[in-house]
Amino acid sequence: MSDTFYITTPIYYVNDMPHIGHIYTTVMADAFARYQRLKGKKVHFLTGTDEHGQKIEKAAAAQGIQPIELADRVVARYHDLWKLLDISNDDFIRTSEDRHKKGVAEIIARITRAGDIYKGEYEGWYDARDEAFVPDSQVKDGVDVESGNKVERLSEESYFFRLSAFQDRLLEWYRSNPECIQPKSRHNEVMRFVEGGLNDLSISRTSLKWGVAYPGDEDHVVYVWLDALTNYISALGFGNDDDASYNEFWPASLHLVGKDILRFHCVYWPAFLMSAGLPLPKQVFGHGWWLQDDAKMSKSIGNEVRPDHLIHRFGADALRYFVSREMSFGQDANFSDEAFLERFNADLANSLGNTASRTTAMTTRYLDATVPTPTSDGPVPDAASTAVEKYIRHMDALEPNRALEAAWRLLSTINVFLQDKQPWNLAKNGEEGRKELESVLYSALEGLRITSILTEPFMPGIAAALRKQLGADELPLDLGRATEWGGLPAGTKLGDAKPLLPRVDIKAYLKEIEVENEKRAAAAAMAEENLITIDDFAKVKLKVGLIKEAERVPKSKKLMKIMVDVGEGEPRQLVAGIAERYAPEELVGRRIVVVANLQPAKLMGVESRGMLLAASIDGAPYLLSADDEVPPGTGVR
Ligand code: ME8
């Protein structure tokens, strides 16, 4: 069996800030990475960002910044979040990095050499949200009926990958590797899709600039999914001078992705690799979606959960635990603050926190905070070995929620045992009672030590704090000998007892966040009032105008009627409040800036078809002007 384990998350788009979905995949990948380390594997854990493509180009334009600036901002947020959540990734790849571009160039070179690329014309639909080509049969009224996303028509020169030629080889791979796509239902889904036939895939775009330059053809950039998928090998040094990590870790043990992008990972990616003559990943797992009120979170609906308040108040580990335990791996689940708080109280504060604090408090009180002689009496030792065995079985089968259930059954056995034996009464029963008291407390302490190992992949911070309280922080941390009964030596001094996870008053907390949310909504509404998007600004059509005639509006001190050439043939009539500062003869021949798409209005009975721009100092107008060489009608932006 290989002693390396290479695990990846998808690389996340930088058009949007991270939310619970991105947190979930990364936390689960982290849990598996930590688990494999506990098993003694040499782990390489990769995450990163997907920075190219139309979606990012558009998002950056909407904010009036360069795509790379947007990427830098969002990447900084990802780095902060992964630090806060104690994610133990070994590397973070950005597709804007040179090492990645070299990897993309190399895989294209290999596919080209294999004769699987040809030049043609792409005529069809494109879904910029998923960065996917959509077949005609799937589009109705400009919408992809499968995803519900809007699509646009493309017609451009493109390089094509001969995906159609890989149908049989892909089917053969699925059939002879029943484990390669998980869960099983997804394996069947992908097979059915491929059995339905495959079209060749457009792998370059000309109508887009923000991407990896297509090798040898400057007019094209590489299609963002070919670019993105290659991150899994470019990050290891594939196509670079130093490819030692590639040789050590490829093929990946596990690509962990959401079910939304399974097809890209199970059809395109293996086909690219087959063509390039490279080994295929061992397994792709497509997990379910976090929903809110049964709807998938999405930017357009604006229902994405960003649980910063939960992390801030309860710590990263509480959130890590909640997402790991609440969702049956592979299925969908709803996210709610209420569900989080209930689990927090029941599983963390009660089952774990209380058991730990009762055990350490009694050991402190009755046994001078010192671990007594090891014993294997009572039900806890068996419960511990069953828990470890089940935990390993479920983790190996990618059933993390069930692995946690197994660990919590051990906690429950410890709890029931303490309740039965009532150590506080044993303490009153002389020498006989004292012997049993020591045995009961040893079982509880040792059961907790083993729990601290099983929970480490999910809650590294809490697990470490628990081990410290048990005086076990220097003891080995692995899933071999360390989980055998009796590891906690007699005479060990307990660490300081601090409450690990105090209960929360759910009602009071929900009220607190309601008030917070109201405040936040009010702040957002204000921000919205003051800020406009670039699209809002683009609605205002500004043009340079040349003043041809000017005369005061009779009986008005302020108003001047002017005729302005805005490049439309006929001059436009405008009425402006500038007569107190400018004489008509000063105006004729000036080049000014005009709002050309303002609804017409009447001022003192005179029609005005537009508005001129002027700076205003204490109410006095100072006209904005344009240089002499700018022709009338020129757009201003
Ligand atoms: O698809 N529930 O990036 P992305 C659970 N760049 N997981 C969710 C989720 C939800 N509601 N929403 C998102 C991309 N995710 C591409 C990937 S890989 C070569 C390129 C998670 O930023 C889930 O893992 O849209 C999903 O696959 C991923 O975020 C999509 O992230």
PDB file of N, CA and C and ligand atoms in Angstrom, residues 9-15 19-22 24-25 50 55 78 225 228-232 256-261 265 287-291 296-297 327, ligand 1:
ATOM      1  N   THR A   9      -8.842  19.973  -2.927  1.00  0.00           N
ATOM      2  CA  THR A   9     -10.181  20.588  -2.992  1.00  0.00           C
ATOM      3  C   THR A   9     -10.316  21.165  -4.397  1.00  0.00           C
ATOM      4  N   PRO A  10     -11.521  21.571  -4.800  1.00  0.00           N
ATOM      5  CA  PRO A  10     -11.587  22.345  -6.044  1.00  0.00           C
ATOM      6  C   PRO A  10     -10.812  23.639  -5.811  1.00  0.00           C
ATOM      7  N   ILE A  11     -10.366  24.265  -6.886  1.00  0.00           N
ATOM      8  CA  ILE A  11      -9.813  25.608  -6.699  1.00  0.00           C
ATOM      9  C   ILE A  11     -10.983  26.562  -6.903  1.00  0.00           C
ATOM     10  N   TYR A  12     -11.155  27.481  -5.968  1.00  0.00           N
ATOM     11  CA  TYR A  12     -12.371  28.284  -5.925  1.00  0.00           C
ATOM     12  C   TYR A  12     -12.256  29.521  -6.814  1.00  0.00           C
ATOM     13  N   TYR A  13     -13.387  29.869  -7.431  1.00  0.00           N
ATOM     14  CA  TYR A  13     -13.429  31.075  -8.259  1.00  0.00           C
ATOM     15  C   TYR A  13     -13.227  32.304  -7.386  1.00  0.00           C
ATOM     16  N   VAL A  14     -12.609  33.321  -7.967  1.00  0.00           N
ATOM     17  CA  VAL A  14     -12.352  34.535  -7.183  1.00  0.00           C
ATOM     18  C   VAL A  14     -13.334  35.661  -7.527  1.00  0.00           C
ATOM     19  N   ASN A  15     -14.481  35.284  -8.102  1.00  0.00           N
ATOM     20  CA  ASN A  15     -15.471  36.335  -8.384  1.00  0.00           C
ATOM     21  C   ASN A  15     -16.260  36.692  -7.132  1.00  0.00           C
ATOM     22  N   HIS A  19     -17.977  31.153   1.046  1.00  0.00           N
ATOM     23  CA  HIS A  19     -19.135  30.938   1.911  1.00  0.00           C
ATOM     24  C   HIS A  19     -19.097  29.516   2.468  1.00  0.00           C
ATOM     25  N   ILE A  20     -20.180  29.108   3.109  1.00  0.00           N
ATOM     26  CA  ILE A  20     -20.170  27.840   3.833  1.00  0.00           C
ATOM     27  C   ILE A  20     -19.853  26.640   2.926  1.00  0.00           C
ATOM     28  N   GLY A  21     -20.264  26.726   1.646  1.00  0.00           N
ATOM     29  CA  GLY A  21     -19.985  25.622   0.719  1.00  0.00           C
ATOM     30  C   GLY A  21     -18.485  25.426   0.537  1.00  0.00           C
ATOM     31  N   HIS A  22     -17.771  26.527   0.331  1.00  0.00           N
ATOM     32  CA  HIS A  22     -16.308  26.423   0.157  1.00  0.00           C
ATOM     33  C   HIS A  22     -15.655  25.972   1.456  1.00  0.00           C
ATOM     34  N   TYR A  24     -16.998  24.076   3.653  1.00  0.00           N
ATOM     35  CA  TYR A  24     -17.299  22.658   3.853  1.00  0.00           C
ATOM     36  C   TYR A  24     -16.281  21.760   3.149  1.00  0.00           C
ATOM     37  N   THR A  25     -16.128  21.965   1.835  1.00  0.00           N
ATOM     38  CA  THR A  25     -15.208  21.094   1.087  1.00  0.00           C
ATOM     39  C   THR A  25     -13.817  21.152   1.707  1.00  0.00           C
ATOM     40  N   ASP A  50      -9.115  29.610  -8.610  1.00  0.00           N
ATOM     41  CA  ASP A  50      -9.325  29.528 -10.054  1.00  0.00           C
ATOM     42  C   ASP A  50      -9.581  30.967 -10.507  1.00  0.00           C
ATOM     43  N   LYS A  55     -16.189  34.765 -16.203  1.00  0.00           N
ATOM     44  CA  LYS A  55     -16.892  35.119 -14.976  1.00  0.00           C
ATOM     45  C   LYS A  55     -16.071  36.107 -14.129  1.00  0.00           C
ATOM     46  N   TYR A  78      -9.347  34.264   1.339  1.00  0.00           N
ATOM     47  CA  TYR A  78      -9.227  32.804   1.484  1.00  0.00           C
ATOM     48  C   TYR A  78      -8.085  32.445   2.442  1.00  0.00           C
ATOM     49  N   TRP A 225     -11.742  25.623 -17.911  1.00  0.00           N
ATOM     50  CA  TRP A 225     -11.756  24.331 -17.204  1.00  0.00           C
ATOM     51  C   TRP A 225     -10.518  23.485 -17.506  1.00  0.00           C
ATOM     52  N   ALA A 228      -8.069  25.181 -15.300  1.00  0.00           N
ATOM     53  CA  ALA A 228      -8.274  24.954 -13.865  1.00  0.00           C
ATOM     54  C   ALA A 228      -7.938  23.520 -13.438  1.00  0.00           C
ATOM     55  N   LEU A 229      -8.423  22.550 -14.208  1.00  0.00           N
ATOM     56  CA  LEU A 229      -8.211  21.151 -13.795  1.00  0.00           C
ATOM     57  C   LEU A 229      -6.724  20.803 -13.709  1.00  0.00           C
ATOM     58  N   THR A 230      -5.944  21.472 -14.570  1.00  0.00           N
ATOM     59  CA  THR A 230      -4.509  21.170 -14.590  1.00  0.00           C
ATOM     60  C   THR A 230      -3.814  21.587 -13.288  1.00  0.00           C
ATOM     61  N   ASN A 231      -4.496  22.397 -12.465  1.00  0.00           N
ATOM     62  CA  ASN A 231      -3.868  22.822 -11.206  1.00  0.00           C
ATOM     63  C   ASN A 231      -3.417  21.644 -10.353  1.00  0.00           C
ATOM     64  N   TYR A 232      -4.158  20.521 -10.476  1.00  0.00           N
ATOM     65  CA  TYR A 232      -3.848  19.387  -9.604  1.00  0.00           C
ATOM     66  C   TYR A 232      -2.466  18.800  -9.877  1.00  0.00           C
ATOM     67  N   LEU A 256     -11.651  15.886  -3.883  1.00  0.00           N
ATOM     68  CA  LEU A 256     -12.921  16.131  -3.215  1.00  0.00           C
ATOM     69  C   LEU A 256     -13.575  17.341  -3.880  1.00  0.00           C
ATOM     70  N   VAL A 257     -14.802  17.154  -4.366  1.00  0.00           N
ATOM     71  CA  VAL A 257     -15.495  18.260  -5.063  1.00  0.00           C
ATOM     72  C   VAL A 257     -16.972  18.237  -4.691  1.00  0.00           C
ATOM     73  N   GLY A 258     -17.662  19.342  -4.984  1.00  0.00           N
ATOM     74  CA  GLY A 258     -19.110  19.359  -4.844  1.00  0.00           C
ATOM     75  C   GLY A 258     -19.725  18.661  -6.050  1.00  0.00           C
ATOM     76  N   LYS A 259     -20.940  18.155  -5.904  1.00  0.00           N
ATOM     77  CA  LYS A 259     -21.547  17.383  -6.993  1.00  0.00           C
ATOM     78  C   LYS A 259     -21.770  18.231  -8.251  1.00  0.00           C
ATOM     79  N   ASP A 260     -21.769  19.575  -8.072  1.00  0.00           N
ATOM     80  CA  ASP A 260     -21.974  20.465  -9.215  1.00  0.00           C
ATOM     81  C   ASP A 260     -20.877  20.355 -10.258  1.00  0.00           C
ATOM     82  N   ILE A 261     -19.697  19.933  -9.834  1.00  0.00           N
ATOM     83  CA  ILE A 261     -18.585  19.934 -10.795  1.00  0.00           C
ATOM     84  C   ILE A 261     -17.999  18.530 -10.996  1.00  0.00           C
ATOM     85  N   HIS A 265     -14.728  16.754 -13.511  1.00  0.00           N
ATOM     86  CA  HIS A 265     -13.659  15.958 -12.915  1.00  0.00           C
ATOM     87  C   HIS A 265     -13.673  14.499 -13.350  1.00  0.00           C
ATOM     88  N   HIS A 287     -19.508  15.564  -3.138  1.00  0.00           N
ATOM     89  CA  HIS A 287     -20.380  15.682  -1.953  1.00  0.00           C
ATOM     90  C   HIS A 287     -21.611  16.523  -2.276  1.00  0.00           C
ATOM     91  N   GLY A 288     -22.556  16.534  -1.331  1.00  0.00           N
ATOM     92  CA  GLY A 288     -23.828  17.235  -1.547  1.00  0.00           C
ATOM     93  C   GLY A 288     -23.721  18.728  -1.283  1.00  0.00           C
ATOM     94  N   TRP A 289     -24.846  19.393  -1.355  1.00  0.00           N
ATOM     95  CA  TRP A 289     -24.887  20.845  -1.203  1.00  0.00           C
ATOM     96  C   TRP A 289     -25.454  21.256   0.144  1.00  0.00           C
ATOM     97  N   TRP A 290     -24.912  22.315   0.651  1.00  0.00           N
ATOM     98  CA  TRP A 290     -25.547  23.001   1.766  1.00  0.00           C
ATOM     99  C   TRP A 290     -26.638  23.871   1.179  1.00  0.00           C
ATOM    100  N   LEU A 291     -27.817  23.696   1.728  1.00  0.00           N
ATOM    101  CA  LEU A 291     -28.965  24.448   1.238  1.00  0.00           C
ATOM    102  C   LEU A 291     -29.385  25.426   2.317  1.00  0.00           C
ATOM    103  N   LYS A 296     -30.500  25.853  -3.085  1.00  0.00           N
ATOM    104  CA  LYS A 296     -29.035  25.908  -3.181  1.00  0.00           C
ATOM    105  C   LYS A 296     -28.591  27.354  -2.992  1.00  0.00           C
ATOM    106  N   MET A 297     -27.491  27.503  -2.262  1.00  0.00           N
ATOM    107  CA  MET A 297     -26.991  28.863  -2.069  1.00  0.00           C
ATOM    108  C   MET A 297     -26.428  29.375  -3.379  1.00  0.00           C
ATOM    109  N   MET A 327     -23.958  16.897   8.071  1.00  0.00           N
ATOM    110  CA  MET A 327     -24.231  16.458   6.697  1.00  0.00           C
ATOM    111  C   MET A 327     -23.796  15.016   6.498  1.00  0.00           C
TER     112      MET A 327
HETATM  113  O1  ME8 B   1     -16.615  25.452  -9.365  1.00  0.00           O
HETATM  114  N1  ME8 B   1     -22.708  23.370  -0.749  1.00  0.00           N
HETATM  115  O2  ME8 B   1     -15.423  26.997  -8.144  1.00  0.00           O
HETATM  116  P1  ME8 B   1     -16.510  27.539  -7.094  1.00  0.00           P
HETATM  117  C1  ME8 B   1     -21.606  22.616  -0.720  1.00  0.00           C
HETATM  118  N2  ME8 B   1     -13.540  27.028  -9.938  1.00  0.00           N
HETATM  119  N3  ME8 B   1     -20.490  22.924  -1.387  1.00  0.00           N
HETATM  120  C2  ME8 B   1     -20.496  24.023  -2.121  1.00  0.00           C
HETATM  121  C3  ME8 B   1     -21.627  24.884  -2.217  1.00  0.00           C
HETATM  122  C4  ME8 B   1     -22.782  24.508  -1.470  1.00  0.00           C
HETATM  123  N4  ME8 B   1     -23.874  25.228  -1.461  1.00  0.00           N
HETATM  124  N5  ME8 B   1     -21.318  25.905  -3.026  1.00  0.00           N
HETATM  125  C5  ME8 B   1     -20.041  25.726  -3.419  1.00  0.00           C
HETATM  126  C6  ME8 B   1     -15.623  26.117  -9.159  1.00  0.00           C
HETATM  127  N6  ME8 B   1     -19.539  24.589  -2.863  1.00  0.00           N
HETATM  128  C7  ME8 B   1     -14.410  25.918 -10.043  1.00  0.00           C
HETATM  129  C8  ME8 B   1     -13.705  24.642  -9.638  1.00  0.00           C
HETATM  130  S1  ME8 B   1     -11.727  22.853  -9.855  1.00  0.00           S
HETATM  131  C9  ME8 B   1     -10.576  22.464 -10.982  1.00  0.00           C
HETATM  132  C10 ME8 B   1     -12.485  24.304 -10.435  1.00  0.00           C
HETATM  133  C11 ME8 B   1     -18.155  24.061  -3.010  1.00  0.00           C
HETATM  134  O3  ME8 B   1     -15.856  28.688  -6.417  1.00  0.00           O
HETATM  135  C12 ME8 B   1     -18.147  22.722  -3.720  1.00  0.00           C
HETATM  136  O4  ME8 B   1     -16.928  22.073  -3.427  1.00  0.00           O
HETATM  137  O5  ME8 B   1     -17.799  27.734  -7.762  1.00  0.00           O
HETATM  138  C13 ME8 B   1     -18.125  23.136  -5.166  1.00  0.00           C
HETATM  139  O6  ME8 B   1     -17.682  22.122  -5.993  1.00  0.00           O
HETATM  140  C14 ME8 B   1     -17.153  24.302  -5.100  1.00  0.00           C
HETATM  141  O7  ME8 B   1     -17.451  24.940  -3.840  1.00  0.00           O
HETATM  142  C15 ME8 B   1     -17.383  25.267  -6.250  1.00  0.00           C
HETATM  143  O8  ME8 B   1     -16.592  26.375  -6.046  1.00  0.00           O
END
